[in-house]
PDB file of C-alpha atoms in Angstrom:
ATOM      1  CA  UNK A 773     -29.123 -16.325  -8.747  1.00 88.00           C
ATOM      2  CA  UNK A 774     -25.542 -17.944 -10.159  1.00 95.00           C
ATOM      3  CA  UNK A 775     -24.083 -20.406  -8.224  1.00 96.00           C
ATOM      4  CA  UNK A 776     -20.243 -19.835  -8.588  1.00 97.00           C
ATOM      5  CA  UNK A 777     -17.685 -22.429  -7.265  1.00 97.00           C
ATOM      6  CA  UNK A 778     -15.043 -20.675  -5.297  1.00 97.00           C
ATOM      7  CA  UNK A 779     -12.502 -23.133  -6.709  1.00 97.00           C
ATOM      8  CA  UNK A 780     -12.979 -20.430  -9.977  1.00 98.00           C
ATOM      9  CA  UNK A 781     -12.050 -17.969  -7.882  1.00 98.00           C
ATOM     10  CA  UNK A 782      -8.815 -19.509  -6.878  1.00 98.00           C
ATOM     11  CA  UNK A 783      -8.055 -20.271 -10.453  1.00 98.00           C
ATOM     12  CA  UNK A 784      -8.088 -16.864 -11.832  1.00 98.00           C
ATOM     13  CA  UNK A 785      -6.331 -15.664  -8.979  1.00 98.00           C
ATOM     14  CA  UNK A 786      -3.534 -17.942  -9.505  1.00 98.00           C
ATOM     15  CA  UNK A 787      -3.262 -16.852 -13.147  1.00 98.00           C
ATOM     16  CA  UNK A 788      -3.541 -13.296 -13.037  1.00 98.00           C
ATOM     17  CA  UNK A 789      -0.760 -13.622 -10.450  1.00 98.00           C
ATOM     18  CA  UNK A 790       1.405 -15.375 -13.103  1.00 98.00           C
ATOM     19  CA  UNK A 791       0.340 -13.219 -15.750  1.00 97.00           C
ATOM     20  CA  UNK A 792       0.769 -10.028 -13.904  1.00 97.00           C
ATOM     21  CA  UNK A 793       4.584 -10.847 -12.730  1.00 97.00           C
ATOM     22  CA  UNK A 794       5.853 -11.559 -16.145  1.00 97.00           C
ATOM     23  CA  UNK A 795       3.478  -9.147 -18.787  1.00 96.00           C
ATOM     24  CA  UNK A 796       3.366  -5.326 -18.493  1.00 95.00           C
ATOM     25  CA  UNK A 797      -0.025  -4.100 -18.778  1.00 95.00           C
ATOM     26  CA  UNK A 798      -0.450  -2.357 -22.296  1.00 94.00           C
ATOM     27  CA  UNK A 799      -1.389   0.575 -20.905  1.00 93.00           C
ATOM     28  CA  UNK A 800       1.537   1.270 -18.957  1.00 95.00           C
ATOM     29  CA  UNK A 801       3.952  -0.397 -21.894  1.00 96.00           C
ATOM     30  CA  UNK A 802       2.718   2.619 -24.177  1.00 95.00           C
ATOM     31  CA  UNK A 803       2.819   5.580 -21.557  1.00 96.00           C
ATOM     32  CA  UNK A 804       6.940   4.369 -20.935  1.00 97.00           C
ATOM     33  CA  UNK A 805       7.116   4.170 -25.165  1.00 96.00           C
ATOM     34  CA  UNK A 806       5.482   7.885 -25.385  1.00 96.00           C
ATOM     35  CA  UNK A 807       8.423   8.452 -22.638  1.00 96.00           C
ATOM     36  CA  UNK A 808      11.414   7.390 -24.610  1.00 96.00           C
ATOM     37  CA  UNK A 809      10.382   8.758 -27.463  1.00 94.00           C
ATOM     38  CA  UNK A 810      10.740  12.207 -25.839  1.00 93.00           C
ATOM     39  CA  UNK A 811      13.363  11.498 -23.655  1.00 94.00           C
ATOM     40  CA  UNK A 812      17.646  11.493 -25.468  1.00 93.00           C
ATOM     41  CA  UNK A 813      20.624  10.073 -24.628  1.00 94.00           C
ATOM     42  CA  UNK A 814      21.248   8.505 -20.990  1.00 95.00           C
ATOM     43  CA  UNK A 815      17.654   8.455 -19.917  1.00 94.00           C
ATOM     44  CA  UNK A 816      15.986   7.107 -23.798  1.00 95.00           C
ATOM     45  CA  UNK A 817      18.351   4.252 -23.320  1.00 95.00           C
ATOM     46  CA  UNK A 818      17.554   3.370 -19.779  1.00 95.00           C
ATOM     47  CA  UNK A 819      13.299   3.707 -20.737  1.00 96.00           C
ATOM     48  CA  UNK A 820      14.433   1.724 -24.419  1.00 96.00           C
ATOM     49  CA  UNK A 821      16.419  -1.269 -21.518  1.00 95.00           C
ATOM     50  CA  UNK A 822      13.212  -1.051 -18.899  1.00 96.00           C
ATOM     51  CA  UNK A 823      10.985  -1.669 -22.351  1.00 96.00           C
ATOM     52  CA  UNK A 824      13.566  -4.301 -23.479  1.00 96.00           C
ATOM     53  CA  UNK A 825      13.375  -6.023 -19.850  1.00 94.00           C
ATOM     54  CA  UNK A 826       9.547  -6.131 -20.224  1.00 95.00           C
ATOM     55  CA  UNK A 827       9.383  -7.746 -23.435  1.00 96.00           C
ATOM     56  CA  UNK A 828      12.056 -10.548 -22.098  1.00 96.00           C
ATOM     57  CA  UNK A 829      10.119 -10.927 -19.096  1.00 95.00           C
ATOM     58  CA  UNK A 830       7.112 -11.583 -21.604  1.00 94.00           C
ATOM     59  CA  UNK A 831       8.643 -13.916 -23.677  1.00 94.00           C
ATOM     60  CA  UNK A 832      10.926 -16.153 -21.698  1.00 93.00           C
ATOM     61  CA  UNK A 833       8.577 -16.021 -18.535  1.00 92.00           C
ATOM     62  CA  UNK A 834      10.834 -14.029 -16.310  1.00 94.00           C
ATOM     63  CA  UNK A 835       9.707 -12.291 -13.467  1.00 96.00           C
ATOM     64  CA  UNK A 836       9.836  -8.500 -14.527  1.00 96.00           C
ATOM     65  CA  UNK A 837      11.402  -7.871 -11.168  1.00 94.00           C
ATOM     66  CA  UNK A 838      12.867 -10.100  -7.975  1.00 93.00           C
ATOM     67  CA  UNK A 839      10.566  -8.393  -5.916  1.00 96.00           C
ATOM     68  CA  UNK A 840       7.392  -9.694  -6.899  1.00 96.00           C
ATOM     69  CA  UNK A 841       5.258  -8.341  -3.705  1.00 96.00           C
ATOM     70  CA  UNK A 842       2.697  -8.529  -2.345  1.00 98.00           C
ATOM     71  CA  UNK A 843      -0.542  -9.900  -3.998  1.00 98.00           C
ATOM     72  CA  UNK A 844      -3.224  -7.257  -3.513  1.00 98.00           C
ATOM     73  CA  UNK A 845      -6.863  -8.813  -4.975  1.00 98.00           C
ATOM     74  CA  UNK A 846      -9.940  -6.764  -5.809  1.00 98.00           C
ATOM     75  CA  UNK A 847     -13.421  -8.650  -5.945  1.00 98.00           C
ATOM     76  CA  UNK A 848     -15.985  -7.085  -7.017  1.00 98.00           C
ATOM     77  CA  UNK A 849     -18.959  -9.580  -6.418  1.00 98.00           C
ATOM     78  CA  UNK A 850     -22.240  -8.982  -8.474  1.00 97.00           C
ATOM     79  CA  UNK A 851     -25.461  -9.007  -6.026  1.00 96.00           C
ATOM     80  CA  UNK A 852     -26.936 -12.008  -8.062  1.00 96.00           C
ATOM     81  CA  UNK A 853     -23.806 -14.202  -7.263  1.00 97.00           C
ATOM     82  CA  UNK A 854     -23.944 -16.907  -4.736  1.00 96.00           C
ATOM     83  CA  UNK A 855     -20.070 -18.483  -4.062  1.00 97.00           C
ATOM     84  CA  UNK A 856     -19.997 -21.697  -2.822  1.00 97.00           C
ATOM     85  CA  UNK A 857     -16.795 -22.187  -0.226  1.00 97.00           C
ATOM     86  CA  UNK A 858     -15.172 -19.661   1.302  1.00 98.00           C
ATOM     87  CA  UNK A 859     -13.560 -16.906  -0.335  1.00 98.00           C
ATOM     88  CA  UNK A 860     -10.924 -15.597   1.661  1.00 97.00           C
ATOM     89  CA  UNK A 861      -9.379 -19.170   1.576  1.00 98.00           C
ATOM     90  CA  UNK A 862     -10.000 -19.288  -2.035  1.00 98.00           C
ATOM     91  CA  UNK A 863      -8.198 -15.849  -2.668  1.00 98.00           C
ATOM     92  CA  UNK A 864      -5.228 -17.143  -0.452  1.00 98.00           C
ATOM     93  CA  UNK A 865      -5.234 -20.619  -2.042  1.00 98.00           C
ATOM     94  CA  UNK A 866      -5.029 -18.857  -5.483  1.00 98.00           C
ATOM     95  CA  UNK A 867      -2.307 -16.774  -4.604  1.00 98.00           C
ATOM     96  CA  UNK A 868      -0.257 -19.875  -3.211  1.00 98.00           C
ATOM     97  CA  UNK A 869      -1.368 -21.593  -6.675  1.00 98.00           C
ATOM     98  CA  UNK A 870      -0.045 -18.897  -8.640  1.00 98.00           C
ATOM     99  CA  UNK A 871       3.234 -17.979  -6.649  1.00 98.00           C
ATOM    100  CA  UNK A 872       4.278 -21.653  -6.405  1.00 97.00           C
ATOM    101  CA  UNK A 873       3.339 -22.572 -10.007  1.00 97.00           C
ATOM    102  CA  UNK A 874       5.097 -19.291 -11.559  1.00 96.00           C
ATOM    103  CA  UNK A 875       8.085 -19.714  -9.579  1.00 96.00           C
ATOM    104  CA  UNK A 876       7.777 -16.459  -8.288  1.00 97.00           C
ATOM    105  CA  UNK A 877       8.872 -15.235  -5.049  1.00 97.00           C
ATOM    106  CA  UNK A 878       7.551 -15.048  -1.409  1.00 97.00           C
ATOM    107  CA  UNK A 879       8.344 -12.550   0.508  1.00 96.00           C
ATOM    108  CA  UNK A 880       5.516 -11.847   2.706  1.00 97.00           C
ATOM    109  CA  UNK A 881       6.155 -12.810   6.850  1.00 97.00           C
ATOM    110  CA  UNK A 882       3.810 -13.291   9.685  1.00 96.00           C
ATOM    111  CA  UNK A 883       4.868 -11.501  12.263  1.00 96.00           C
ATOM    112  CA  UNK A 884       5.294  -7.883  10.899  1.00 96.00           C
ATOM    113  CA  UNK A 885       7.899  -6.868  14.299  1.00 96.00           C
ATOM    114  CA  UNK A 886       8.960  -9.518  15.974  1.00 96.00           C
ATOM    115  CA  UNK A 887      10.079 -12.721  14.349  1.00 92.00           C
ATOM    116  CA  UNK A 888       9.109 -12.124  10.752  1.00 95.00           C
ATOM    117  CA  UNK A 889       9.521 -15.575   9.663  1.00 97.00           C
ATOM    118  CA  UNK A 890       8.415 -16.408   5.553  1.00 97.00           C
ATOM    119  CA  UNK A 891       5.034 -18.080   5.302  1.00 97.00           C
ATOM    120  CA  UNK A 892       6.748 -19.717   2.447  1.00 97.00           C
ATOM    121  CA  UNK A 893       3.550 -18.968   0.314  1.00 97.00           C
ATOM    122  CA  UNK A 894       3.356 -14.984  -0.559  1.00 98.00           C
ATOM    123  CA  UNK A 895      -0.076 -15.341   1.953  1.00 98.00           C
ATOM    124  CA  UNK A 896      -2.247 -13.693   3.071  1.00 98.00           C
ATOM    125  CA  UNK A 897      -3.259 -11.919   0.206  1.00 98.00           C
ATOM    126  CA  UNK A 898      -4.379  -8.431   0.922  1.00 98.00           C
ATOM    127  CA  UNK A 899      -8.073  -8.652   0.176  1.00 98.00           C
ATOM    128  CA  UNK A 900     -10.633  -6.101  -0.814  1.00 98.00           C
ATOM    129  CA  UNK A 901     -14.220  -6.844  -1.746  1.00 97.00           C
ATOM    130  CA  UNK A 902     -17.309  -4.892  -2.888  1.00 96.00           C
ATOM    131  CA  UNK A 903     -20.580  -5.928  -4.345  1.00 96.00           C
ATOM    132  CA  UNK A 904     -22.083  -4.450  -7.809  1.00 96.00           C
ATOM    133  CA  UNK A 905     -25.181  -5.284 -10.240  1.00 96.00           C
ATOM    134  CA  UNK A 906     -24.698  -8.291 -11.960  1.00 96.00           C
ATOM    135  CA  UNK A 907     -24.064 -11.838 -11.709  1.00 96.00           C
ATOM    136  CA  UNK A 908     -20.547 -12.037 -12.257  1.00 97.00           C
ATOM    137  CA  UNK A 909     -17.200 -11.726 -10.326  1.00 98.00           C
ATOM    138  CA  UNK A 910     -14.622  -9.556 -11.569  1.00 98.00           C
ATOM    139  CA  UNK A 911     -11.311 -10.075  -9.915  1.00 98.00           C
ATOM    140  CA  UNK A 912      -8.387  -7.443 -10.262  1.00 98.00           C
ATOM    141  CA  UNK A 913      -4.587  -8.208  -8.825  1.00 98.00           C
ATOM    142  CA  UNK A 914      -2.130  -5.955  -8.269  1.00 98.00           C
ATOM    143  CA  UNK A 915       1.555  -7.282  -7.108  1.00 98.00           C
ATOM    144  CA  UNK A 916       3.208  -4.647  -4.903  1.00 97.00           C
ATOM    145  CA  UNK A 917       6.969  -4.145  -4.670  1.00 95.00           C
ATOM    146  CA  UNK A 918       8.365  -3.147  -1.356  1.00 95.00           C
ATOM    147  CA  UNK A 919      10.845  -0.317  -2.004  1.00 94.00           C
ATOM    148  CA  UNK A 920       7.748   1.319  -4.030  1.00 95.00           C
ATOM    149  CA  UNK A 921       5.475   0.739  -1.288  1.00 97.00           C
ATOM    150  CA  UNK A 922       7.740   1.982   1.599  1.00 97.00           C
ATOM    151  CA  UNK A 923       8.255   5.381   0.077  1.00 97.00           C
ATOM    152  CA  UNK A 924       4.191   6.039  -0.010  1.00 98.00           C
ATOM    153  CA  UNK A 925       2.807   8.669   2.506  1.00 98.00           C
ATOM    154  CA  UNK A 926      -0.178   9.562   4.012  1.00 98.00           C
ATOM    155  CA  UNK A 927      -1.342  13.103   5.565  1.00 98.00           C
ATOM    156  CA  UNK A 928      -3.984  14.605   7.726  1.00 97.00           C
ATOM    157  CA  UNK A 929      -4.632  17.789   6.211  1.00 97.00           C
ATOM    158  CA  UNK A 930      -6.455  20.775   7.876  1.00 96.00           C
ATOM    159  CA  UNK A 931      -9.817  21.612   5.729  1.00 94.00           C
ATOM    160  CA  UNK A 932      -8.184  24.890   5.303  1.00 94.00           C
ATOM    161  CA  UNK A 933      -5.284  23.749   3.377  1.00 95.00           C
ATOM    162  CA  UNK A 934      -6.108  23.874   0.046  1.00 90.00           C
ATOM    163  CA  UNK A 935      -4.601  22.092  -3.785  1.00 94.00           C
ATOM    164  CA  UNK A 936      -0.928  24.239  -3.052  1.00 96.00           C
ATOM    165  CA  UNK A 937      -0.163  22.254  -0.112  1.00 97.00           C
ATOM    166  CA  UNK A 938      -1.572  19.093  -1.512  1.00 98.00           C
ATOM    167  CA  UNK A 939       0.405  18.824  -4.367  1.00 98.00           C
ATOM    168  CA  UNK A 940       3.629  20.374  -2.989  1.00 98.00           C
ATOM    169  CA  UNK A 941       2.936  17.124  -0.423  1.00 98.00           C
ATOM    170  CA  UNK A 942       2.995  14.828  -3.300  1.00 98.00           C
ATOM    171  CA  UNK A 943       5.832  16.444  -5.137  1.00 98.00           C
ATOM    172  CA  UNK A 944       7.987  16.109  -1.954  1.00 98.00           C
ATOM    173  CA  UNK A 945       7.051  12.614  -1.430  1.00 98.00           C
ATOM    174  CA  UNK A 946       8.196  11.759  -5.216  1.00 98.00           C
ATOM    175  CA  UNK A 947      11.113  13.820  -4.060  1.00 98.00           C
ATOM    176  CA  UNK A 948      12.017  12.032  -1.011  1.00 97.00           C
ATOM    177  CA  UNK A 949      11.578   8.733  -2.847  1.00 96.00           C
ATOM    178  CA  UNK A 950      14.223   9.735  -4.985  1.00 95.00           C
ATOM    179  CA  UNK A 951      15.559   6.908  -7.399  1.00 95.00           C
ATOM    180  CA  UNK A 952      14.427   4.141  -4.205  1.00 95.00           C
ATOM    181  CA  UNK A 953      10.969   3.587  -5.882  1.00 95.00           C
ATOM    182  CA  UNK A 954      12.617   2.752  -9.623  1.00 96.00           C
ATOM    183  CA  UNK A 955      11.228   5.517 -11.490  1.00 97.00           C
ATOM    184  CA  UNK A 956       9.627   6.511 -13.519  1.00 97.00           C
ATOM    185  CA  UNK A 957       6.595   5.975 -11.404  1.00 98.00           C
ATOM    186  CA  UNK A 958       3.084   5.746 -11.440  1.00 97.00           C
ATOM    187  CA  UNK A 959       1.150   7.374  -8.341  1.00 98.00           C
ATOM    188  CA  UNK A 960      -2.086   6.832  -7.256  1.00 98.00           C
ATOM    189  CA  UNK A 961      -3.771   9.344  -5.014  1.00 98.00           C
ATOM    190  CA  UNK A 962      -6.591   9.019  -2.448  1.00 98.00           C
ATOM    191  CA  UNK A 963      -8.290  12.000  -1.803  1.00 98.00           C
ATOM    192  CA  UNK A 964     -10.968  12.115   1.474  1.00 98.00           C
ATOM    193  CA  UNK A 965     -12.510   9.748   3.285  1.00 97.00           C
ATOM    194  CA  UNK A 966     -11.141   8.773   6.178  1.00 97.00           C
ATOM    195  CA  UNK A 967      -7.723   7.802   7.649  1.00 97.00           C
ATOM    196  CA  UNK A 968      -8.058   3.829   6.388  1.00 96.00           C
ATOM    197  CA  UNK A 969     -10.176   4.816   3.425  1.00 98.00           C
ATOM    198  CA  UNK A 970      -7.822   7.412   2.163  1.00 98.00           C
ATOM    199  CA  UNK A 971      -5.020   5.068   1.495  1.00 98.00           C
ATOM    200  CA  UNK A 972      -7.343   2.530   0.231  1.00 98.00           C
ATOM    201  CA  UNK A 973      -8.288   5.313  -2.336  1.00 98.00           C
ATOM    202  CA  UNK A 974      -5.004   5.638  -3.354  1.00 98.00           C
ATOM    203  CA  UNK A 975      -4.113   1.751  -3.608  1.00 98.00           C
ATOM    204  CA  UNK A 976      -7.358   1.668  -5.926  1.00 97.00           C
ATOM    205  CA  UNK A 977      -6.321   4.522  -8.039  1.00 98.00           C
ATOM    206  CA  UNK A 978      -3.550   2.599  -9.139  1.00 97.00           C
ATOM    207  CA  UNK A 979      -5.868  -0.002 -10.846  1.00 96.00           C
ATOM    208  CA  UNK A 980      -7.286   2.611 -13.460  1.00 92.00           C
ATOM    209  CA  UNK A 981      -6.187   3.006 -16.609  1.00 87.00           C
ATOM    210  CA  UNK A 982      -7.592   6.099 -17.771  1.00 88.00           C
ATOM    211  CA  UNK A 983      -8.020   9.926 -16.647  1.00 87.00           C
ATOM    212  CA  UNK A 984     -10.482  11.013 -13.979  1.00 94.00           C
ATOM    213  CA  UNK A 985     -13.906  11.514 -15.246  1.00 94.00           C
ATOM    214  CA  UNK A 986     -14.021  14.614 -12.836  1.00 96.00           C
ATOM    215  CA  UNK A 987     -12.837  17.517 -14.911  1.00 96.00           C
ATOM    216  CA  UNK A 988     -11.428  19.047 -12.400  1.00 97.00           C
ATOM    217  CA  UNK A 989      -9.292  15.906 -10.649  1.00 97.00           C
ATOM    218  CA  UNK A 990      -8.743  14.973 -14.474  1.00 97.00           C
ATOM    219  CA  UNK A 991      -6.629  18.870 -14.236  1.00 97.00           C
ATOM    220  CA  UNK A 992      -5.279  18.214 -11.269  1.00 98.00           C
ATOM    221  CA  UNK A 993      -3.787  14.925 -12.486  1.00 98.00           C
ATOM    222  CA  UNK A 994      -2.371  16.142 -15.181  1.00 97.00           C
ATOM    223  CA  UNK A 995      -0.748  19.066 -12.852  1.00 97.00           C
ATOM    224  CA  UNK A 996       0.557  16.854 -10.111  1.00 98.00           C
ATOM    225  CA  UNK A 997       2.315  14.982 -13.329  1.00 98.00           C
ATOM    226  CA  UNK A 998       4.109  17.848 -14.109  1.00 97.00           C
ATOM    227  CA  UNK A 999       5.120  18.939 -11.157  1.00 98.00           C
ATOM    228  CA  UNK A1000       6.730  15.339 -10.180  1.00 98.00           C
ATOM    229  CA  UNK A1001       8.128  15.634 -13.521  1.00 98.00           C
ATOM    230  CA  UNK A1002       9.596  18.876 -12.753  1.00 97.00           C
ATOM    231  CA  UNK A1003      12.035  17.725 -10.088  1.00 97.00           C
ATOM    232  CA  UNK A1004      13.832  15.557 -13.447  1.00 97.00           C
ATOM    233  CA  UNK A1005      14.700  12.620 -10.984  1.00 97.00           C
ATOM    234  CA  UNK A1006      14.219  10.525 -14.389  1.00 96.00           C
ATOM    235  CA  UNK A1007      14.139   6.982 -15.474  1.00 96.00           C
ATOM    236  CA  UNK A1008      15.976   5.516 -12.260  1.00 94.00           C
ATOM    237  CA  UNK A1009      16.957   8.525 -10.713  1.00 95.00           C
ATOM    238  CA  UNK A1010      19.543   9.445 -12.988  1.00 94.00           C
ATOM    239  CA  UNK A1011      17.403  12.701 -14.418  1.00 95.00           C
ATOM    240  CA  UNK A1012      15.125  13.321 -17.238  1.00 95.00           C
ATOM    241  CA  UNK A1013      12.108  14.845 -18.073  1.00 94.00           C
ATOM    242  CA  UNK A1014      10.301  11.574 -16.770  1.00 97.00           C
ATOM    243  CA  UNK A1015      10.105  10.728 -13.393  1.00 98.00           C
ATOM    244  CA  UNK A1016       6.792   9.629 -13.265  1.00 98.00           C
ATOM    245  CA  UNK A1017       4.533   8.002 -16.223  1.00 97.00           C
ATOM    246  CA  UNK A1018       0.776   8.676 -14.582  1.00 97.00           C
ATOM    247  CA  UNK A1019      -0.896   9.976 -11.931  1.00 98.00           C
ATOM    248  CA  UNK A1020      -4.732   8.789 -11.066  1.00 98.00           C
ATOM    249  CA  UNK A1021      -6.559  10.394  -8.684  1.00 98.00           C
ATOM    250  CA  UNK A1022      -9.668   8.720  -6.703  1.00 98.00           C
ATOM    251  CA  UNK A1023     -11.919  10.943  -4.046  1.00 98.00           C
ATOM    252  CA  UNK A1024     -14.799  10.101  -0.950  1.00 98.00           C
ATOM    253  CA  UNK A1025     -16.683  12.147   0.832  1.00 98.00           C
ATOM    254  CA  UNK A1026     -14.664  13.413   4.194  1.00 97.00           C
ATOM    255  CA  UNK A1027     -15.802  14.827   7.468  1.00 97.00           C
ATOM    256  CA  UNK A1028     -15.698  18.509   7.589  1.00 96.00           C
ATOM    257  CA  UNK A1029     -13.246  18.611   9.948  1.00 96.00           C
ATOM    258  CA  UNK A1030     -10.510  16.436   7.534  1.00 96.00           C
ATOM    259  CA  UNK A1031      -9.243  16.328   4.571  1.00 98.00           C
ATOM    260  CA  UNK A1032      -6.704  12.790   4.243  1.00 98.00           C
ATOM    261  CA  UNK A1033      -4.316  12.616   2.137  1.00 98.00           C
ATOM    262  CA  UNK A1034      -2.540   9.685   0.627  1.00 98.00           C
ATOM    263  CA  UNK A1035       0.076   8.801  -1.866  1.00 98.00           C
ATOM    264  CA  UNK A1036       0.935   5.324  -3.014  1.00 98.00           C
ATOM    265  CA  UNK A1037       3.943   4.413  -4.958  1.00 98.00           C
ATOM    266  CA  UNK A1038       4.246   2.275  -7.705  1.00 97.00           C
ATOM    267  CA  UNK A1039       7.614   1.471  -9.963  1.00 96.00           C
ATOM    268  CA  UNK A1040       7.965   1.364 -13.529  1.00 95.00           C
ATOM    269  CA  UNK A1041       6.895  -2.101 -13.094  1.00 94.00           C
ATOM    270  CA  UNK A1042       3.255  -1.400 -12.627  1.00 96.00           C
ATOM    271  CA  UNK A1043       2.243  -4.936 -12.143  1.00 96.00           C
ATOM    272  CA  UNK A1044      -1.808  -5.686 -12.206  1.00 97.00           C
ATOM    273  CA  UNK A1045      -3.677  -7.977 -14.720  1.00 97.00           C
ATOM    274  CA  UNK A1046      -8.145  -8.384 -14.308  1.00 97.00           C
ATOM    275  CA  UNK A1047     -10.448 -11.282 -15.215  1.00 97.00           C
ATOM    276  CA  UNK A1048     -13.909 -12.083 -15.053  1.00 97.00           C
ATOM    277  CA  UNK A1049     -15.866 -15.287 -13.908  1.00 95.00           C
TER     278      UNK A1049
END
């Protein structure tokens, strides 16, 4: 058994929140390279000033966007791990660490309806944990714009609907987000589960960084990509071939009465950084 302070948790929290508001992942700085390279005129210059932005923001520690969102944290805690403290205050502490330290800002309130007053802090964080092999933590954060997140759907589908409707749901959504998400986007998908699981799915699928090992949803992604990219929306909504970047796909098992639905949003900004401990 390893004994792991939860103050290391709050640590790495606090710097992959830093890290993830001012530097690009790699993988999303090369799809949005591969996407000015085919794109000319109006929309190549806007991808070439979105790439410029990024490296600025790298450089000169500038938040790649105002909105830096909310802090979404993945733990996944290895079954040989014993923390010592209390881990949703040491997620929340690190997420006030890294927000007040990078200067970043807070826009999260307390009471969603009625007074929605700042906590001043960017907590809570929105926390999901699950336990794998191993005797180490691995924590992934993803920072979550607002305009992104409000265009992102989810449906109830009838078991007899089939992959037409499905992706002409996903298309539309792209299409009634328009240029209010900052394209060119990267979606992530939940198919099955349940109602609360099938969004989950889709907030997860937007931590990969690779195509679906499923042949099949590996297809499918690549299908759904085309058919966003079909509606030439474009870099900002002012048309191109690229509206979105990626699209990752993540399944459960379902009841065989359902078949959920989800789509969540993401901007050009794809903002998420992982560490170990």
């Amino acid at each position: 058994m390893r004994i792991i302070q939860a103050e290391k948790i709050t640590s790495l929290v606090a710097a992959l929140c830093i890290e993830a508001a001012h530097n690009l992942p790699p993988n999303q700085i090369k799809l949005l390279k591969r996407a000015a390279s085919s794109e000319k005129g109006l929309p190549a210059n806007l991808l070439k000033l979105i790439l410029k932005n990024t490296e600025t923001a790298r450089k000169d520690l500038y938040p790649l966007c105002q909105d830096t969102g909310t802090a979404v944290v993945f733990l996944e805690i290895g079954q040989n791990v014993f923390i010592d403290g209390d881990v949703n205050k040491a997620v929340d502490a690190g997420v006030r660490k890294g927000f007040k330290e990078g200067y970043l800002r807070k826009s999260i309130v307390s009471c969603p309806l009625f007074k929605r007053e700042n906590t001043t802090d960017n907590t809570p964080a929105v926390l999901h944990i699950s336990f794998v092999k191993g005797d180490k933590i691995k924590v992934k954060v993803l920072l979550k714009g607002g305009g992104a997140e409000n265009t992102s759907r989810l449906k109830m589908f009838a078991p007899a609907d089939g992959k037409k409707e499905i992706s002409d749901f996903i298309v539309q959504t792209v299409k009634e987000a328009g240029a209010k998400a900052c394209p060119p986007l990267t979606l992530g998908v939940g198919i099955g589960g349940d109602f609360e699981q099938c969004a989950f799915l889709a907030k997860k699928a937007l931590t990969r960084k690779s195509k679906n090992r499923n042949k099949l949803y590996a297809a499918f992604e690549e299908e759904l990509l085309s058919g966003v990219n079909a509606l030439k929306i474009g870099p900002q909504g002012l048309g191109g071939k690229t509206t979105a970047l990626a699209v990752y796909i993540e399944t459960a098992p379902c009841h065989m009465a359902s078949l959920p639905v989800a789509v969540n949003v993401c901007c050009h900004s794809h903002r998420f950084k992982e560490g170990e401990i």
